Amino acid sequence: EEAPMTQASVAEVVRALRPRYLRARRKDKTRILDEFVALTGYHRKAAIRVLRNGRKPKEWSRRGRPRVYTPDVKAALLQVWEVCGRICSKRLSPFLPEIVAVLEREGELKVPPDTRRLLVQMSPATIDRLLATHRCRRGRGRATTKPGILLKQAVPIRTFGEWDDARPGYVEMDLVAHCGESVAGEYLHTLNAVDVATAWCELAAVHNRSQEAVTKVIDRMRKRLPFPLRGIDSDNDSAFLNAHLYRYCTDEKIEFTRSRPYKKNDQAHVEQKNWCVVRQLVGYRRYESREAWALLEAIYADWRRYVNFFQPVRKLVAKEREGSKVRKRYDVARTPFRRVEASPDVPEGPKEELRAEYLELNPVLLRRRIDQNLRALGRLPG
């Protein structure tokens, strides 16, 4: 096969044939077009445009509206999206002005003013369109909940419909097992606690499912909360429904409730975080060593700050049924830190401490430390 003509050669042919083409009659134009198509290999319609307009293909203007979001804007969006943990567009869009300002403050993002203006005003639909080729999915694991039956009569049930007037301090708790493919023997767990009102998330690694170990971790986690712990809501796992935790809640005057058996929607807040905060971070491998526990604790020390200060969340505000469809309405995505800051039930002292901590945090450095510890965790034997 003959090699295609270069753009310079095409330009020479256009300069030679175009004057004849413009003066020619219909039959002669057909003959000149046949000659041009045979020489260049162009489509006939493209050849007509070139000979009529006298422009090389690389000079043709793009059809339709001019492109607004250039590759530079997309590159900046990808950088911010990676820093934010690849969150969905409806959470990312309202958070863009804040996270861009934080990254600029820490010297992690440097973009021209025009690029910055386009970046912070991006809509969720535009974000989805630009990131469509960069998303991936992950698998699922197995459940390890072991029902506890001894205290079912003493611990009242709370359903998903009873959280409408929740104040900060009422948390849903769950254990996430790091057992791999087998539930035999002892292995590590993650204790996940989510405040219903503000979505504030606390995480801690637990050596095993023993009653004493879980209660001690809850007590340690309680001291990190920016508000008093007023209530604990768990599933029917024996790690929670036991004498140790029941006595602890009674002594500390903490309300203790549980969900209905096999009704995961009663704990929708923490079940959602089990996936997006724990599983997406550490996956489904089996961990049982003390080295793995230490690395998980180091990861969660940074991860809890990253999630609470730099991961916006949306909260359901209304559900409307229209025939067979249920339409859900959500509020504007805000980080748990901003929700705590806006809550009238949280004292001003803890808010000031959170603001001071926020100004010292760099989300990029947090991600780097987290990724470094995750790589070390992945190198441990399973």
mmCIF file of C-alpha atoms in Angstrom, residues 87-276:
data_model
loop_
_atom_site.group_PDB
_atom_site.id
_atom_site.type_symbol
_atom_site.label_atom_id
_atom_site.label_comp_id
_atom_site.label_asym_id
_atom_site.label_seq_id
_atom_site.Cartn_x
_atom_site.Cartn_y
_atom_site.Cartn_z
ATOM 1 C CA ILE A 87 -16.100 10.372 45.799
ATOM 2 C CA CYS A 88 -19.273 10.735 43.724
ATOM 3 C CA SER A 89 -20.013 13.930 41.814
ATOM 4 C CA LYS A 90 -22.950 15.008 44.001
ATOM 5 C CA ARG A 91 -20.655 15.010 47.043
ATOM 6 C CA LEU A 92 -17.674 16.492 45.222
ATOM 7 C CA SER A 93 -19.373 19.381 43.405
ATOM 8 C CA PRO A 94 -20.408 21.513 46.448
ATOM 9 C CA PHE A 95 -17.090 20.685 48.157
ATOM 10 C CA LEU A 96 -14.876 21.895 45.286
ATOM 11 C CA PRO A 97 -14.498 25.537 46.437
ATOM 12 C CA GLU A 98 -13.384 24.450 49.915
ATOM 13 C CA ILE A 99 -11.012 21.639 48.919
ATOM 14 C CA VAL A 100 -9.436 23.726 46.139
ATOM 15 C CA ALA A 101 -8.758 26.509 48.664
ATOM 16 C CA VAL A 102 -7.209 23.987 51.089
ATOM 17 C CA LEU A 103 -4.967 22.471 48.406
ATOM 18 C CA GLU A 104 -3.840 25.934 47.281
ATOM 19 C CA ARG A 105 -3.145 26.898 50.890
ATOM 20 C CA GLU A 106 -0.903 23.845 51.302
ATOM 21 C CA GLY A 107 0.815 24.387 47.931
ATOM 22 C CA GLU A 108 -0.526 21.103 46.496
ATOM 23 C CA LEU A 109 -2.532 22.667 43.646
ATOM 24 C CA LYS A 110 -1.418 25.463 41.329
ATOM 25 C CA VAL A 111 -3.738 26.373 38.463
ATOM 26 C CA PRO A 112 -4.349 29.573 36.452
ATOM 27 C CA PRO A 113 -7.274 31.778 37.543
ATOM 28 C CA ASP A 114 -9.424 30.782 34.530
ATOM 29 C CA THR A 115 -8.893 27.072 35.228
ATOM 30 C CA ARG A 116 -9.686 27.566 38.909
ATOM 31 C CA ARG A 117 -12.914 29.426 38.096
ATOM 32 C CA LEU A 118 -14.089 26.602 35.837
ATOM 33 C CA LEU A 119 -13.056 23.961 38.355
ATOM 34 C CA VAL A 120 -14.960 25.314 41.369
ATOM 35 C CA GLN A 121 -18.175 25.925 39.401
ATOM 36 C CA MET A 122 -18.399 22.423 37.912
ATOM 37 C CA SER A 123 -21.796 20.724 38.141
ATOM 38 C CA PRO A 124 -22.260 17.039 39.102
ATOM 39 C CA ALA A 125 -23.254 16.168 35.516
ATOM 40 C CA THR A 126 -20.072 17.718 34.117
ATOM 41 C CA ILE A 127 -17.945 15.913 36.700
ATOM 42 C CA ASP A 128 -19.566 12.587 35.788
ATOM 43 C CA ARG A 129 -18.965 13.206 32.098
ATOM 44 C CA LEU A 130 -15.284 14.058 32.555
ATOM 45 C CA LEU A 131 -14.608 11.164 34.954
ATOM 46 C CA ALA A 132 -16.621 8.497 33.126
ATOM 47 C CA THR A 133 -13.502 6.617 31.942
ATOM 48 C CA HIS A 134 -11.733 6.659 35.317
ATOM 49 C CA ARG A 135 -14.139 4.744 37.567
ATOM 50 C CA CYS A 136 -13.925 1.103 38.681
ATOM 51 C CA ARG A 137 -15.881 -1.343 40.855
ATOM 52 C CA ARG A 138 -14.838 -3.733 43.633
ATOM 53 C CA GLY A 139 -16.121 -7.011 45.000
ATOM 54 C CA ARG A 140 -17.945 -7.920 48.184
ATOM 55 C CA GLY A 141 -17.106 -10.023 51.229
ATOM 56 C CA ARG A 142 -18.897 -12.176 53.801
ATOM 57 C CA ALA A 143 -20.883 -11.395 56.957
ATOM 58 C CA THR A 144 -19.633 -12.590 60.349
ATOM 59 C CA THR A 145 -22.344 -11.377 62.766
ATOM 60 C CA LYS A 146 -23.032 -13.867 65.566
ATOM 61 C CA PRO A 147 -26.410 -13.215 67.221
ATOM 62 C CA GLY A 148 -26.482 -12.406 70.921
ATOM 63 C CA ILE A 149 -29.640 -13.489 72.698
ATOM 64 C CA LEU A 150 -28.970 -12.997 76.414
ATOM 65 C CA LEU A 151 -29.878 -9.293 76.644
ATOM 66 C CA LYS A 152 -32.491 -8.940 73.914
ATOM 67 C CA GLN A 153 -35.216 -8.229 76.457
ATOM 68 C CA ALA A 154 -33.114 -5.605 78.274
ATOM 69 C CA VAL A 155 -31.941 -3.653 75.214
ATOM 70 C CA PRO A 156 -34.826 -1.878 73.403
ATOM 71 C CA ILE A 157 -35.203 -1.813 69.626
ATOM 72 C CA ARG A 158 -34.725 1.362 67.604
ATOM 73 C CA THR A 159 -35.758 1.388 63.941
ATOM 74 C CA PHE A 160 -34.550 3.556 61.066
ATOM 75 C CA GLY A 161 -37.629 5.788 61.383
ATOM 76 C CA GLU A 162 -36.744 6.935 64.903
ATOM 77 C CA TRP A 163 -33.672 9.032 64.046
ATOM 78 C CA ASP A 164 -35.492 12.130 62.742
ATOM 79 C CA ASP A 165 -34.743 14.257 65.815
ATOM 80 C CA ALA A 166 -31.324 12.820 66.704
ATOM 81 C CA ARG A 167 -28.828 15.169 68.373
ATOM 82 C CA PRO A 168 -25.053 14.818 68.051
ATOM 83 C CA GLY A 169 -23.879 12.006 70.305
ATOM 84 C CA TYR A 170 -26.184 9.200 69.170
ATOM 85 C CA VAL A 171 -24.057 6.758 67.206
ATOM 86 C CA GLU A 172 -24.618 3.551 65.273
ATOM 87 C CA MET A 173 -21.896 0.921 65.761
ATOM 88 C CA ASP A 174 -20.842 -2.179 63.885
ATOM 89 C CA LEU A 175 -17.894 -4.568 63.620
ATOM 90 C CA VAL A 176 -16.228 -5.170 60.244
ATOM 91 C CA ALA A 177 -14.380 -8.489 60.126
ATOM 92 C CA HIS A 178 -10.980 -8.892 58.470
ATOM 93 C CA CYS A 179 -11.272 -12.662 58.141
ATOM 94 C CA GLY A 180 -10.553 -13.210 54.454
ATOM 95 C CA GLU A 181 -12.210 -16.357 53.072
ATOM 96 C CA SER A 182 -12.525 -18.173 56.409
ATOM 97 C CA VAL A 183 -14.144 -17.245 59.733
ATOM 98 C CA ALA A 184 -12.180 -19.875 61.638
ATOM 99 C CA GLY A 185 -9.896 -18.786 64.477
ATOM 100 C CA GLU A 186 -9.236 -15.258 65.698
ATOM 101 C CA TYR A 187 -8.732 -12.296 63.402
ATOM 102 C CA LEU A 188 -8.833 -8.524 63.544
ATOM 103 C CA HIS A 189 -11.957 -6.388 63.350
ATOM 104 C CA THR A 190 -12.656 -2.729 62.745
ATOM 105 C CA LEU A 191 -15.081 -1.041 65.108
ATOM 106 C CA ASN A 192 -16.982 1.528 63.076
ATOM 107 C CA ALA A 193 -19.068 4.201 64.853
ATOM 108 C CA VAL A 194 -21.088 6.827 62.951
ATOM 109 C CA ASP A 195 -22.912 9.759 64.534
ATOM 110 C CA VAL A 196 -26.414 9.904 63.068
ATOM 111 C CA ALA A 197 -26.873 13.687 63.208
ATOM 112 C CA THR A 198 -23.491 14.850 61.846
ATOM 113 C CA ALA A 199 -22.092 11.714 60.104
ATOM 114 C CA TRP A 200 -18.941 12.033 62.258
ATOM 115 C CA CYS A 201 -17.073 8.734 61.907
ATOM 116 C CA GLU A 202 -14.732 7.041 64.385
ATOM 117 C CA LEU A 203 -12.708 3.914 63.591
ATOM 118 C CA ALA A 204 -10.561 1.596 65.694
ATOM 119 C CA ALA A 205 -8.868 -1.763 65.199
ATOM 120 C CA VAL A 206 -9.941 -4.536 67.609
ATOM 121 C CA HIS A 207 -7.858 -7.654 68.349
ATOM 122 C CA ASN A 208 -10.874 -9.961 68.568
ATOM 123 C CA ARG A 209 -14.619 -10.104 69.216
ATOM 124 C CA SER A 210 -14.377 -10.519 72.993
ATOM 125 C CA GLN A 211 -16.785 -8.519 75.130
ATOM 126 C CA GLU A 212 -14.017 -6.880 77.136
ATOM 127 C CA ALA A 213 -11.973 -5.872 74.063
ATOM 128 C CA VAL A 214 -14.950 -4.253 72.326
ATOM 129 C CA THR A 215 -15.994 -2.345 75.460
ATOM 130 C CA LYS A 216 -12.458 -0.999 76.002
ATOM 131 C CA VAL A 217 -12.242 0.233 72.407
ATOM 132 C CA ILE A 218 -15.632 1.948 72.720
ATOM 133 C CA ASP A 219 -14.445 3.736 75.861
ATOM 134 C CA ARG A 220 -11.280 4.892 74.081
ATOM 135 C CA MET A 221 -13.255 5.983 71.034
ATOM 136 C CA ARG A 222 -15.701 7.908 73.220
ATOM 137 C CA LYS A 223 -12.912 10.248 74.378
ATOM 138 C CA ARG A 224 -12.109 11.253 70.788
ATOM 139 C CA LEU A 225 -15.638 12.400 69.941
ATOM 140 C CA PRO A 226 -16.117 16.201 69.730
ATOM 141 C CA PHE A 227 -19.407 15.855 71.629
ATOM 142 C CA PRO A 228 -20.684 13.727 74.547
ATOM 143 C CA LEU A 229 -21.636 10.142 73.724
ATOM 144 C CA ARG A 230 -25.372 10.049 74.459
ATOM 145 C CA GLY A 231 -26.463 6.790 72.870
ATOM 146 C CA ILE A 232 -25.205 3.608 71.194
ATOM 147 C CA ASP A 233 -27.236 1.691 68.651
ATOM 148 C CA SER A 234 -25.880 -1.692 67.531
ATOM 149 C CA ASP A 235 -27.052 -4.768 65.692
ATOM 150 C CA ASN A 236 -27.811 -8.036 67.516
ATOM 151 C CA ASP A 237 -24.194 -9.208 67.490
ATOM 152 C CA SER A 238 -23.043 -10.859 70.732
ATOM 153 C CA ALA A 239 -19.994 -8.549 70.634
ATOM 154 C CA PHE A 240 -22.425 -5.772 71.632
ATOM 155 C CA LEU A 241 -25.327 -7.525 73.336
ATOM 156 C CA ASN A 242 -23.382 -8.633 76.389
ATOM 157 C CA ALA A 243 -23.065 -7.851 80.094
ATOM 158 C CA HIS A 244 -19.840 -5.828 79.737
ATOM 159 C CA LEU A 245 -21.210 -3.228 77.340
ATOM 160 C CA TYR A 246 -24.653 -3.180 78.960
ATOM 161 C CA ARG A 247 -23.088 -2.463 82.356
ATOM 162 C CA TYR A 248 -20.789 0.173 80.867
ATOM 163 C CA CYS A 249 -23.700 2.039 79.264
ATOM 164 C CA THR A 250 -25.724 1.834 82.461
ATOM 165 C CA ASP A 251 -22.880 3.196 84.608
ATOM 166 C CA GLU A 252 -22.059 6.022 82.166
ATOM 167 C CA LYS A 253 -25.751 6.855 81.563
ATOM 168 C CA ILE A 254 -25.498 6.114 77.831
ATOM 169 C CA GLU A 255 -28.677 5.036 76.074
ATOM 170 C CA PHE A 256 -28.244 1.558 74.572
ATOM 171 C CA THR A 257 -30.529 0.343 71.758
ATOM 172 C CA ARG A 258 -30.399 -2.292 69.026
ATOM 173 C CA SER A 259 -31.786 -2.838 65.541
ATOM 174 C CA ARG A 260 -34.298 -5.477 64.515
ATOM 175 C CA PRO A 261 -32.790 -8.836 63.503
ATOM 176 C CA TYR A 262 -32.104 -9.122 59.745
ATOM 177 C CA LYS A 263 -33.168 -5.496 59.133
ATOM 178 C CA LYS A 264 -29.970 -3.819 57.933
ATOM 179 C CA ASN A 265 -31.860 -0.649 57.045
ATOM 180 C CA ASP A 266 -32.282 0.001 60.781
ATOM 181 C CA GLN A 267 -28.529 0.682 60.769
ATOM 182 C CA ALA A 268 -28.305 2.331 57.388
ATOM 183 C CA HIS A 269 -25.845 5.026 58.519
ATOM 184 C CA VAL A 270 -23.136 2.651 59.706
ATOM 185 C CA GLU A 271 -23.790 -0.005 57.064
ATOM 186 C CA GLN A 272 -23.072 2.571 54.370
ATOM 187 C CA LYS A 273 -19.816 3.572 56.083
ATOM 188 C CA ASN A 274 -18.768 -0.068 56.432
ATOM 189 C CA TRP A 275 -18.397 -0.117 52.672
ATOM 190 C CA CYS A 276 -17.220 3.358 51.708
#
